[in-house]
Amino acid sequence: MEAHQGDCSTAINVVMLGPPGAGKGTQAERLSRTRKVPKISTGDILREAVQEETGVGRAAKETMEAGNLVGDDIMIAIVQDRLGRADARCGFVLDGFPRTVVQATALDRMMSDRGPLVVLNMVVPEDVLVRRLATRRICRKCGANAAPDWKAKCGKCGGALITRVDDGIDIVRERLKVYQRQTKPLVEYYSGRPTFRQIDGNLPPDVVTGAIDAAQGASASSDGSI
Ligand code: ADP
């Protein structure tokens, strides 16, 4: 991860909201590059912890494999620690957090001395999500989502392409249920804010990126803070 410690001219605090498979990770990575702020994916942080068999990893493994949510206290501590690092001083793109109202309330507290949150809600029909997740392949080594032109190996690091443990069809259905129950209420939590934007995620990735560029630019200037 690049460190972004210059002036904060491209500063922005983004939350990517949306169900699993909506394309949050892909778009978060692009936005992180253009705005020069780190992408913080709680799913990636947890998968790394599982792989390294840390205390958090051991506590989270079974929950993740069942498609359920890891406890709020653990997640809030992880994000609080991550946002305190130097590279997040000028902002961040959060992917996978918050996922509950308790987490969103905690994030608002963490933001008290920072700029406003730009919330991008990615909307994709459920049948499309199921199809995307069931056919998704990721790199075993670096976790990148497989691009259509990659064959048997990761185009970034050469690692083997595998199906994510929690992308099996039954677990996908469970994750979508968990989303409806615990994460969708966040749409209501954020939707009254001037910096909330709906994004149609059921379009080709580059078109979605264009819509996000327009939306986050407009939302930043509507707030007058950047
Ligand atoms: P998805 O494709 O479902 O968006 P992620 O990679 O973001 O997947 O997360 C994978 C799993 O990690 C989740 O199903 C959940 O078990 C756990 N997880 C990630 N972020 C959070 C969070 N903010 N709160 C609770 N659990 C989380």
XYZ file of N, CA and C and ligand atoms in Angstrom:
705
model
N 0.846 -1.210 0.000
C 0.000 0.000 0.000
C 0.873 1.250 0.000
N 0.549 2.163 -0.913
C 1.289 3.415 -0.978
C 0.973 4.255 0.259
N 1.928 5.047 0.710
C 1.612 5.983 1.788
C 1.204 7.300 1.138
N 0.222 7.957 1.682
C -0.239 9.213 1.105
C -0.119 10.269 2.175
N 1.033 10.857 2.258
C 1.246 11.762 3.380
C 1.572 13.189 2.978
N 1.299 13.537 1.718
C 1.590 14.897 1.289
C 0.533 15.842 1.814
N 0.285 16.947 1.037
C -0.818 17.796 1.459
C -2.108 17.015 1.220
N -3.185 17.483 1.777
C -4.416 16.686 1.679
C -5.316 17.206 0.562
N -4.733 17.617 -0.578
C -5.550 18.232 -1.629
C -6.549 17.262 -2.250
N -6.269 15.962 -2.214
C -7.221 15.012 -2.790
C -8.013 14.297 -1.694
N -8.016 14.871 -0.503
C -8.644 14.203 0.652
C -10.114 13.901 0.426
N -10.512 12.740 0.878
C -11.922 12.377 0.827
C -12.135 11.180 1.747
N -13.274 11.122 2.406
C -13.599 9.977 3.269
C -14.798 9.265 2.660
N -14.561 8.077 2.126
C -15.637 7.395 1.398
C -16.035 6.105 2.101
N -17.353 5.868 2.150
C -17.887 4.570 2.567
C -18.570 3.956 1.356
N -18.138 2.747 0.967
C -18.819 2.024 -0.105
C -19.862 1.132 0.550
N -21.115 1.383 0.219
C -22.205 0.605 0.807
C -22.800 -0.275 -0.281
N -23.334 -1.422 0.110
C -23.981 -2.269 -0.893
C -23.817 -3.731 -0.542
N -24.615 -4.583 -1.169
C -24.574 -6.020 -0.848
C -23.294 -6.679 -1.349
N -23.013 -7.903 -0.866
C -21.872 -8.647 -1.400
C -22.039 -8.838 -2.899
N -20.971 -8.636 -3.638
C -21.034 -8.829 -5.087
C -21.430 -7.577 -5.854
N -21.657 -6.467 -5.145
C -22.091 -5.242 -5.830
C -20.950 -4.567 -6.591
N -19.719 -4.980 -6.294
C -18.571 -4.379 -6.975
C -17.875 -3.331 -6.121
N -18.134 -3.357 -4.816
C -17.539 -2.366 -3.915
C -16.017 -2.420 -3.954
N -15.478 -3.633 -3.896
C -14.016 -3.782 -3.834
C -13.333 -3.225 -5.072
N -13.853 -3.578 -6.245
C -13.274 -3.107 -7.514
C -13.308 -1.589 -7.578
N -14.454 -1.016 -7.270
C -14.594 0.440 -7.380
C -13.806 1.145 -6.275
N -13.743 0.532 -5.096
C -12.982 1.140 -3.991
C -11.506 1.239 -4.382
N -11.019 0.205 -5.048
C -9.610 0.212 -5.434
C -9.326 1.332 -6.440
N -10.230 1.504 -7.404
C -10.044 2.560 -8.407
C -10.096 3.943 -7.769
N -11.069 4.134 -6.879
C -11.230 5.432 -6.220
C -10.018 5.731 -5.336
N -9.506 4.690 -4.704
C -8.335 4.858 -3.853
C -7.147 5.351 -4.679
N -7.032 4.842 -5.892
C -5.920 5.266 -6.759
C -6.106 6.708 -7.214
N -7.319 7.059 -7.665
C -7.497 8.415 -8.196
C -7.468 9.466 -7.092
N -7.989 9.147 -5.917
C -8.011 10.150 -4.846
C -6.805 10.055 -3.923
N -5.932 9.077 -4.182
C -4.697 8.916 -3.395
C -4.961 8.793 -1.899
N -5.921 7.965 -1.581
C -6.179 7.609 -0.179
C -6.245 6.093 -0.110
N -5.935 5.487 1.034
C -5.921 4.025 1.073
C -7.304 3.405 0.992
N -7.357 2.247 0.340
C -8.574 1.432 0.370
C -8.474 0.554 1.598
N -9.493 0.595 2.430
C -9.480 -0.223 3.641
C -10.629 -1.229 3.548
N -10.284 -2.473 3.277
C -11.301 -3.525 3.139
C -11.263 -4.397 4.380
N -12.351 -4.373 5.152
C -12.355 -5.183 6.382
C -12.360 -6.674 6.048
N -12.963 -7.051 4.917
C -12.923 -8.460 4.494
C -11.486 -8.903 4.245
N -10.710 -8.061 3.545
C -9.295 -8.390 3.281
C -8.502 -8.482 4.584
N -8.747 -7.529 5.488
C -8.018 -7.518 6.765
C -8.309 -8.814 7.528
N -9.587 -9.213 7.526
C -9.958 -10.443 8.251
C -9.382 -11.681 7.578
N -9.447 -11.728 6.233
C -8.903 -12.917 5.537
C -7.402 -13.055 5.800
N -6.714 -11.911 5.856
C -5.279 -11.948 6.158
C -5.056 -12.477 7.574
N -5.898 -12.016 8.504
C -5.770 -12.463 9.896
C -6.031 -13.970 10.005
N -6.990 -14.465 9.221
C -7.293 -15.901 9.233
C -6.084 -16.666 8.705
N -5.527 -16.164 7.598
C -4.390 -16.850 6.989
C -3.180 -16.880 7.928
N -2.990 -15.758 8.648
C -1.843 -15.679 9.554
C -2.126 -16.287 10.928
N -3.368 -16.754 11.107
C -3.774 -17.394 12.357
C -3.517 -16.528 13.582
N -3.822 -15.246 13.461
C -3.735 -14.354 14.625
C -4.944 -14.627 15.526
N -4.981 -13.993 16.691
C -6.112 -14.166 17.605
C -7.421 -13.767 16.929
N -7.417 -12.603 16.254
C -8.625 -12.143 15.555
C -8.995 -13.151 14.469
N -7.992 -13.630 13.748
C -8.235 -14.582 12.661
C -8.886 -15.856 13.171
N -8.385 -16.351 14.281
C -8.953 -17.592 14.836
C -10.384 -17.363 15.313
N -10.624 -16.170 15.885
C -11.976 -15.875 16.389
C -12.967 -15.669 15.231
N -12.466 -15.174 14.077
C -13.384 -14.789 12.988
C -13.635 -15.897 11.968
N -12.751 -16.880 11.898
C -12.764 -17.843 10.790
C -14.129 -18.522 10.570
N -14.633 -19.140 11.631
C -15.885 -19.900 11.473
C -17.051 -18.994 11.094
N -17.105 -17.843 11.741
C -18.180 -16.885 11.462
C -18.167 -16.486 9.994
N -16.976 -16.180 9.471
C -16.864 -15.764 8.072
C -17.258 -16.896 7.137
N -16.797 -18.091 7.441
C -17.093 -19.215 6.545
C -18.578 -19.543 6.513
N -19.293 -19.188 7.600
C -20.742 -19.414 7.630
C -21.501 -18.257 6.980
N -20.794 -17.181 6.625
C -21.448 -16.038 5.977
C -22.049 -15.056 6.961
N -21.696 -15.199 8.252
C -22.232 -14.282 9.264
C -21.262 -13.138 9.547
N -21.722 -12.197 10.357
C -20.887 -11.034 10.642
C -20.038 -11.245 11.888
N -18.807 -10.811 11.803
C -17.897 -10.818 12.948
C -18.386 -9.725 13.918
N -18.117 -9.905 15.206
C -18.655 -9.002 16.234
C -18.286 -7.531 16.030
N -19.220 -6.666 16.387
C -19.017 -5.225 16.222
C -17.773 -4.726 16.957
N -17.565 -5.208 18.185
C -16.429 -4.689 18.972
C -15.106 -4.945 18.266
N -14.952 -6.173 17.740
C -13.705 -6.517 17.030
C -13.560 -5.617 15.811
N -14.645 -5.472 15.036
C -14.559 -4.719 13.782
C -14.268 -3.241 14.045
N -14.908 -2.689 15.073
C -14.711 -1.266 15.371
C -13.259 -1.028 15.797
N -12.713 -1.947 16.599
C -11.314 -1.797 17.031
C -10.371 -1.872 15.831
N -10.647 -2.796 14.903
C -9.790 -2.938 13.716
C -9.787 -1.636 12.905
N -10.980 -1.087 12.689
C -11.074 0.102 11.831
C -10.499 1.333 12.543
N -10.757 1.428 13.825
C -10.208 2.561 14.572
C -8.680 2.566 14.480
N -8.099 1.403 14.638
C -6.650 1.284 14.559
C -6.151 1.645 13.152
N -6.851 1.136 12.148
C -6.411 1.354 10.756
C -6.529 2.829 10.360
N -7.606 3.489 10.793
C -7.788 4.905 10.433
C -6.777 5.807 11.142
N -6.194 5.297 12.207
C -5.207 6.077 12.950
C -3.827 6.046 12.307
N -3.635 5.228 11.301
C -2.306 5.163 10.675
C -2.078 6.352 9.747
N -0.785 6.642 9.535
C -0.412 7.866 8.807
C -1.025 7.945 7.411
N -1.099 6.807 6.704
C -1.569 6.890 5.310
C -3.053 7.221 5.207
N -3.784 7.132 6.324
C -5.215 7.443 6.290
C -5.492 8.858 6.800
N -4.413 9.617 7.017
C -4.576 10.962 7.571
C -5.445 11.846 6.666
N -5.249 11.700 5.345
C -5.994 12.539 4.394
C -7.257 11.856 3.876
N -7.664 10.792 4.502
C -8.901 10.147 4.072
C -8.718 8.682 3.751
N -9.790 8.093 3.210
C -9.810 6.637 3.016
C -11.004 6.261 2.154
N -10.960 5.055 1.623
C -12.154 4.446 1.022
C -12.411 3.179 1.817
N -13.525 3.148 2.517
C -13.872 1.975 3.326
C -14.728 1.014 2.517
N -14.313 -0.244 2.473
C -15.043 -1.277 1.746
C -15.375 -2.395 2.736
N -16.668 -2.530 3.080
C -17.062 -3.610 4.001
C -17.302 -3.133 5.421
N -17.148 -1.875 5.662
C -17.397 -1.280 6.975
C -17.972 0.111 6.754
N -19.004 0.527 7.468
C -19.744 -0.224 8.467
C -20.709 -1.222 7.831
N -21.088 -2.232 8.613
C -22.035 -3.247 8.158
C -23.214 -3.367 9.109
N -23.178 -2.640 10.194
C -24.310 -2.613 11.127
C -24.480 -1.166 11.600
N -25.651 -0.885 12.168
C -25.887 0.471 12.664
C -24.922 0.790 13.810
N -24.602 -0.215 14.636
C -23.649 0.009 15.731
C -22.288 0.442 15.160
N -21.860 -0.207 14.093
C -20.578 0.157 13.467
C -20.654 1.567 12.858
N -21.797 1.898 12.250
C -21.936 3.220 11.625
C -21.884 4.326 12.674
N -22.507 4.067 13.822
C -22.494 5.059 14.898
C -21.070 5.245 15.408
N -20.341 4.133 15.524
C -18.945 4.219 15.971
C -18.104 4.978 14.948
N -18.357 4.749 13.666
C -17.587 5.458 12.631
C -17.861 6.961 12.702
N -19.112 7.329 12.921
C -19.426 8.757 13.050
C -18.620 9.379 14.198
N -18.470 8.629 15.289
C -17.669 9.154 16.415
C -16.216 9.334 15.996
N -15.696 8.364 15.215
C -14.292 8.469 14.767
C -14.102 9.658 13.823
N -15.189 10.119 13.191
C -15.087 11.174 12.185
C -15.216 12.568 12.771
N -15.339 12.664 14.088
C -15.670 13.967 14.665
C -14.643 15.045 14.313
N -13.359 14.669 14.149
C -12.381 15.700 13.799
C -11.872 15.548 12.360
N -12.676 14.916 11.507
C -12.295 14.769 10.110
C -13.422 15.332 9.251
N -13.231 15.352 7.929
C -14.293 15.852 7.041
C -15.489 14.919 7.036
N -16.516 15.268 6.244
C -17.731 14.435 6.198
C -17.489 13.116 5.462
N -18.396 12.171 5.670
C -18.340 10.893 4.951
C -19.108 11.027 3.639
N -18.479 10.613 2.551
C -19.197 10.476 1.290
C -19.652 9.022 1.224
N -20.965 8.803 1.157
C -21.490 7.430 1.179
C -22.024 7.072 -0.204
N -21.419 6.060 -0.816
C -21.820 5.622 -2.155
C -22.540 4.289 -2.011
N -23.823 4.275 -2.284
C -24.622 3.049 -2.125
C -24.771 2.357 -3.480
N -24.090 1.221 -3.629
C -24.114 0.502 -4.909
C -25.338 -0.417 -4.960
N -26.166 -0.236 -5.979
C -27.414 -0.995 -6.084
C -27.333 -1.983 -7.252
N -27.585 -3.262 -6.948
C -27.547 -4.331 -7.957
C -28.658 -5.332 -7.624
N -29.455 -5.775 -8.631
C -30.522 -6.753 -8.347
C -29.958 -8.058 -7.799
N -30.769 -8.719 -6.939
C -30.281 -9.899 -6.229
C -29.874 -11.054 -7.153
N -30.620 -11.285 -8.245
C -30.251 -12.404 -9.124
C -28.884 -12.164 -9.764
N -28.565 -10.916 -10.041
C -27.253 -10.594 -10.629
C -26.149 -10.838 -9.583
N -26.435 -10.473 -8.341
C -25.443 -10.679 -7.266
C -25.119 -12.160 -7.111
N -26.172 -12.980 -7.084
C -25.974 -14.425 -6.895
C -25.109 -14.963 -8.028
N -25.418 -14.547 -9.258
C -24.656 -15.030 -10.411
C -23.188 -14.580 -10.309
N -22.988 -13.320 -9.984
C -21.611 -12.791 -9.897
C -20.788 -13.541 -8.849
N -21.397 -13.744 -7.655
C -20.635 -14.354 -6.557
C -20.345 -15.826 -6.843
N -21.336 -16.499 -7.459
C -21.162 -17.931 -7.712
C -20.087 -18.190 -8.772
N -19.830 -17.213 -9.624
C -18.818 -17.422 -10.681
C -17.520 -16.669 -10.380
N -17.456 -16.001 -9.247
C -16.271 -15.191 -8.940
C -15.068 -16.064 -8.602
N -13.903 -15.672 -9.100
C -12.666 -16.347 -8.739
C -11.694 -15.285 -8.219
N -10.936 -15.656 -7.228
C -9.968 -14.703 -6.668
C -8.580 -15.334 -6.628
N -7.574 -14.484 -6.444
C -6.206 -15.000 -6.345
C -5.956 -15.522 -4.927
N -5.432 -16.724 -4.850
C -5.148 -17.328 -3.551
C -4.109 -16.505 -2.771
N -3.185 -15.885 -3.517
C -2.056 -15.218 -2.881
C -2.371 -13.772 -2.486
N -2.844 -12.969 -3.458
C -3.030 -11.543 -3.155
C -4.497 -11.151 -2.997
N -5.422 -12.090 -3.247
C -6.845 -11.817 -3.013
C -7.532 -11.016 -4.106
N -6.800 -10.648 -5.186
C -7.415 -9.843 -6.253
C -8.561 -10.615 -6.902
N -9.599 -9.880 -7.305
C -10.679 -10.506 -8.077
C -10.159 -10.808 -9.472
N -10.453 -11.994 -9.997
C -9.947 -12.369 -11.315
C -10.583 -11.508 -12.403
N -9.756 -10.931 -13.264
C -10.250 -10.188 -14.419
C -10.573 -11.195 -15.523
N -11.501 -10.827 -16.447
C -11.935 -11.780 -17.479
C -10.773 -12.309 -18.342
N -9.713 -11.512 -18.520
C -8.620 -11.958 -19.401
C -7.556 -12.784 -18.664
N -7.751 -13.017 -17.350
C -6.791 -13.872 -16.661
C -7.173 -15.330 -16.894
N -6.198 -16.163 -17.172
C -6.512 -17.572 -17.436
C -6.467 -18.354 -16.115
N -5.445 -19.183 -15.929
C -5.413 -19.983 -14.698
C -4.723 -19.235 -13.561
N -4.035 -18.115 -13.915
C -3.223 -17.444 -12.885
C -3.597 -15.976 -12.713
N -3.261 -15.454 -11.550
C -3.505 -14.052 -11.241
C -2.647 -13.150 -12.134
N -3.287 -12.150 -12.778
C -2.567 -11.233 -13.660
C -1.712 -10.241 -12.883
N -1.890 -10.168 -11.561
C -1.102 -9.214 -10.765
C 0.127 -9.860 -10.165
N -0.052 -11.066 -9.578
C 1.088 -11.659 -8.858
C 1.400 -13.092 -9.293
N 0.598 -13.641 -10.203
C 0.893 -14.997 -10.694
C 0.349 -16.112 -9.814
N -0.360 -15.747 -8.725
C -0.916 -16.767 -7.823
C -2.042 -17.565 -8.485
N -2.378 -18.692 -7.871
C -3.444 -19.543 -8.421
C -4.814 -18.906 -8.179
N -5.746 -19.100 -9.115
C -7.104 -18.577 -8.945
C -7.981 -19.632 -8.279
N -8.713 -19.203 -7.273
C -9.565 -20.137 -6.524
C -10.951 -19.507 -6.291
N -11.894 -20.333 -5.843
C -13.198 -19.817 -5.424
C -13.095 -19.473 -3.942
N -13.618 -18.296 -3.555
C -13.556 -17.925 -2.139
C -14.406 -18.896 -1.332
N -13.928 -19.270 -0.140
C -14.647 -20.260 0.689
C -16.110 -19.886 0.881
N -16.376 -18.576 1.034
C -17.752 -18.170 1.328
C -18.544 -17.824 0.062
N -18.035 -18.190 -1.117
C -18.779 -17.947 -2.356
C -19.574 -19.174 -2.816
N -19.625 -20.231 -2.011
C -20.504 -21.379 -2.327
C -21.957 -20.896 -2.274
N -22.829 -21.496 -3.079
C -24.181 -20.951 -3.266
C -24.983 -20.808 -1.962
N -24.879 -21.795 -1.048
C -25.656 -21.695 0.195
C -25.156 -20.544 1.063
N -23.845 -20.400 1.093
C -23.269 -19.313 1.911
C -23.571 -17.958 1.274
N -23.565 -17.905 -0.053
C -23.915 -16.655 -0.735
C -25.331 -16.235 -0.334
N -26.268 -17.199 -0.327
C -27.647 -16.865 0.047
C -27.710 -16.376 1.492
N -26.931 -16.994 2.358
C -26.891 -16.576 3.761
C -26.326 -15.147 3.860
N -25.258 -14.860 3.115
C -24.657 -13.515 3.167
C -25.648 -12.461 2.688
N -26.442 -12.817 1.666
C -27.429 -11.851 1.176
C -28.530 -11.617 2.211
N -28.898 -12.679 2.939
C -29.900 -12.527 4.011
C -29.351 -11.634 5.114
N -28.093 -11.906 5.480
C -27.451 -11.111 6.531
C -27.392 -9.641 6.098
N -27.100 -9.428 4.809
C -27.072 -8.053 4.286
C -28.435 -7.377 4.482
N -29.496 -8.087 4.056
C -30.844 -7.500 4.161
C -31.181 -7.145 5.599
N -30.807 -8.043 6.501
C -31.187 -7.886 7.903
C -30.337 -6.847 8.620
N -29.008 -6.906 8.414
C -28.139 -6.102 9.271
C -27.494 -4.890 8.586
N -27.298 -4.980 7.275
C -26.559 -3.892 6.614
C -27.483 -2.946 5.850
N -28.572 -3.469 5.263
C -29.461 -2.593 4.492
C -30.020 -1.429 5.315
N -30.293 -1.638 6.622
C -30.764 -0.489 7.419
C -29.818 0.719 7.362
N -28.580 0.498 6.940
C -27.644 1.625 6.845
C -28.020 2.583 5.716
N -28.748 2.083 4.721
C -29.178 2.968 3.636
C -30.054 4.065 4.232
N -30.950 3.639 5.118
C -31.809 4.622 5.766
C -31.002 5.521 6.715
N -30.045 4.897 7.400
C -29.208 5.631 8.357
C -28.497 6.811 7.664
N -28.024 6.563 6.423
C -27.219 7.583 5.736
C -28.003 8.428 4.731
N -29.188 7.948 4.296
C -29.765 8.527 3.075
C -30.170 9.998 3.211
N -30.350 10.479 4.407
C -30.724 11.888 4.569
C -29.538 12.837 4.466
N -28.332 12.318 4.375
C -27.161 13.209 4.372
C -26.918 13.795 2.973
N -26.414 15.034 2.901
C -26.175 15.632 1.576
C -25.083 14.908 0.790
N -24.275 14.121 1.470
C -23.170 13.434 0.801
C -23.484 11.959 0.520
N -24.775 11.598 0.537
C -25.188 10.223 0.206
C -25.526 10.158 -1.283
N -25.025 9.132 -1.981
C -25.317 8.966 -3.417
C -25.661 7.512 -3.744
N -26.679 7.318 -4.583
C -27.004 5.974 -5.078
C -26.225 5.766 -6.378
N -25.644 4.580 -6.534
C -24.899 4.259 -7.744
C -25.484 2.978 -8.342
N -25.807 3.009 -9.634
C -26.283 1.795 -10.308
C -25.074 0.896 -10.576
N -25.014 -0.212 -9.833
C -23.868 -1.117 -9.968
C -24.084 -2.198 -11.013
N -25.240 -2.175 -11.676
C -25.536 -3.213 -12.670
C -25.178 -2.732 -14.077
N -23.988 -2.184 -14.193
C -23.487 -1.653 -15.467
C -22.029 -2.083 -15.586
N -21.439 -1.980 -16.783
C -20.021 -2.376 -16.898
C -19.136 -1.574 -15.938
N -18.078 -2.203 -15.387
C -17.246 -1.557 -14.365
C -16.780 -0.139 -14.720
N -16.391 0.105 -15.975
C -15.905 1.451 -16.329
C -17.016 2.496 -16.293
N -18.224 2.069 -16.634
C -19.361 2.993 -16.594
C -19.676 3.335 -15.132
N -19.596 2.314 -14.264
C -19.823 2.542 -12.835
C -18.766 3.506 -12.296
N -17.520 3.307 -12.713
C -16.436 4.197 -12.251
C -16.724 5.641 -12.655
N -17.204 5.830 -13.879
C -17.543 7.181 -14.355
C -18.631 7.795 -13.489
N -19.645 6.996 -13.160
C -20.758 7.497 -12.345
C -20.263 7.854 -10.943
N -19.343 7.047 -10.424
C -18.809 7.314 -9.080
C -17.962 8.585 -9.095
N -17.152 8.758 -10.133
C -16.338 9.978 -10.234
C -17.234 11.205 -10.196
N -18.308 11.139 -10.969
C -19.235 12.281 -11.008
C -19.916 12.457 -9.656
N -20.345 11.340 -9.061
C -21.109 11.429 -7.807
C -20.252 11.914 -6.652
N -19.043 11.387 -6.534
C -18.259 11.801 -5.362
C -17.734 13.219 -5.539
N -17.478 13.634 -6.780
C -17.078 15.027 -7.017
C -18.207 15.953 -6.613
N -19.420 15.622 -7.094
C -20.577 16.477 -6.815
C -20.872 16.496 -5.323
N -20.733 15.316 -4.701
C -21.091 15.243 -3.304
C -20.079 15.992 -2.446
N -18.793 15.951 -2.858
C -17.778 16.686 -2.101
C -18.036 18.191 -2.215
N -18.366 18.672 -3.456
C -18.529 20.110 -3.580
C -19.863 20.578 -2.989
N -20.896 19.676 -3.013
C -22.176 20.092 -2.426
C -22.017 20.336 -0.931
N -21.059 19.655 -0.355
C -20.826 19.833 1.062
C -19.926 21.054 1.333
N -19.190 21.445 0.292
C -18.336 22.618 0.396
C -17.082 22.412 1.201
N -16.736 21.133 1.494
C -15.636 20.903 2.417
C -14.314 20.618 1.729
N -14.332 20.380 0.406
C -13.088 19.971 -0.244
C -12.760 20.926 -1.374
P -18.518 -9.444 0.787
O -18.152 -10.006 -0.532
O -19.582 -10.233 1.497
O -18.775 -7.976 0.752
P -16.132 -9.088 2.453
O -14.898 -9.510 1.796
O -16.389 -7.628 2.645
O -17.305 -9.797 1.678
O -16.255 -9.784 3.905
C -16.156 -11.171 4.077
C -16.654 -11.561 5.462
O -15.876 -10.886 6.457
C -18.090 -11.171 5.778
O -19.033 -12.113 5.297
C -18.047 -11.115 7.304
O -18.059 -12.405 7.874
C -16.677 -10.525 7.580
N -16.721 -9.033 7.671
C -16.118 -8.140 6.834
N -16.364 -6.895 7.222
C -17.149 -6.971 8.318
C -17.765 -6.016 9.196
N -17.633 -4.701 8.993
N -18.514 -6.483 10.224
C -18.662 -7.789 10.453
N -18.121 -8.744 9.677
C -17.368 -8.342 8.624
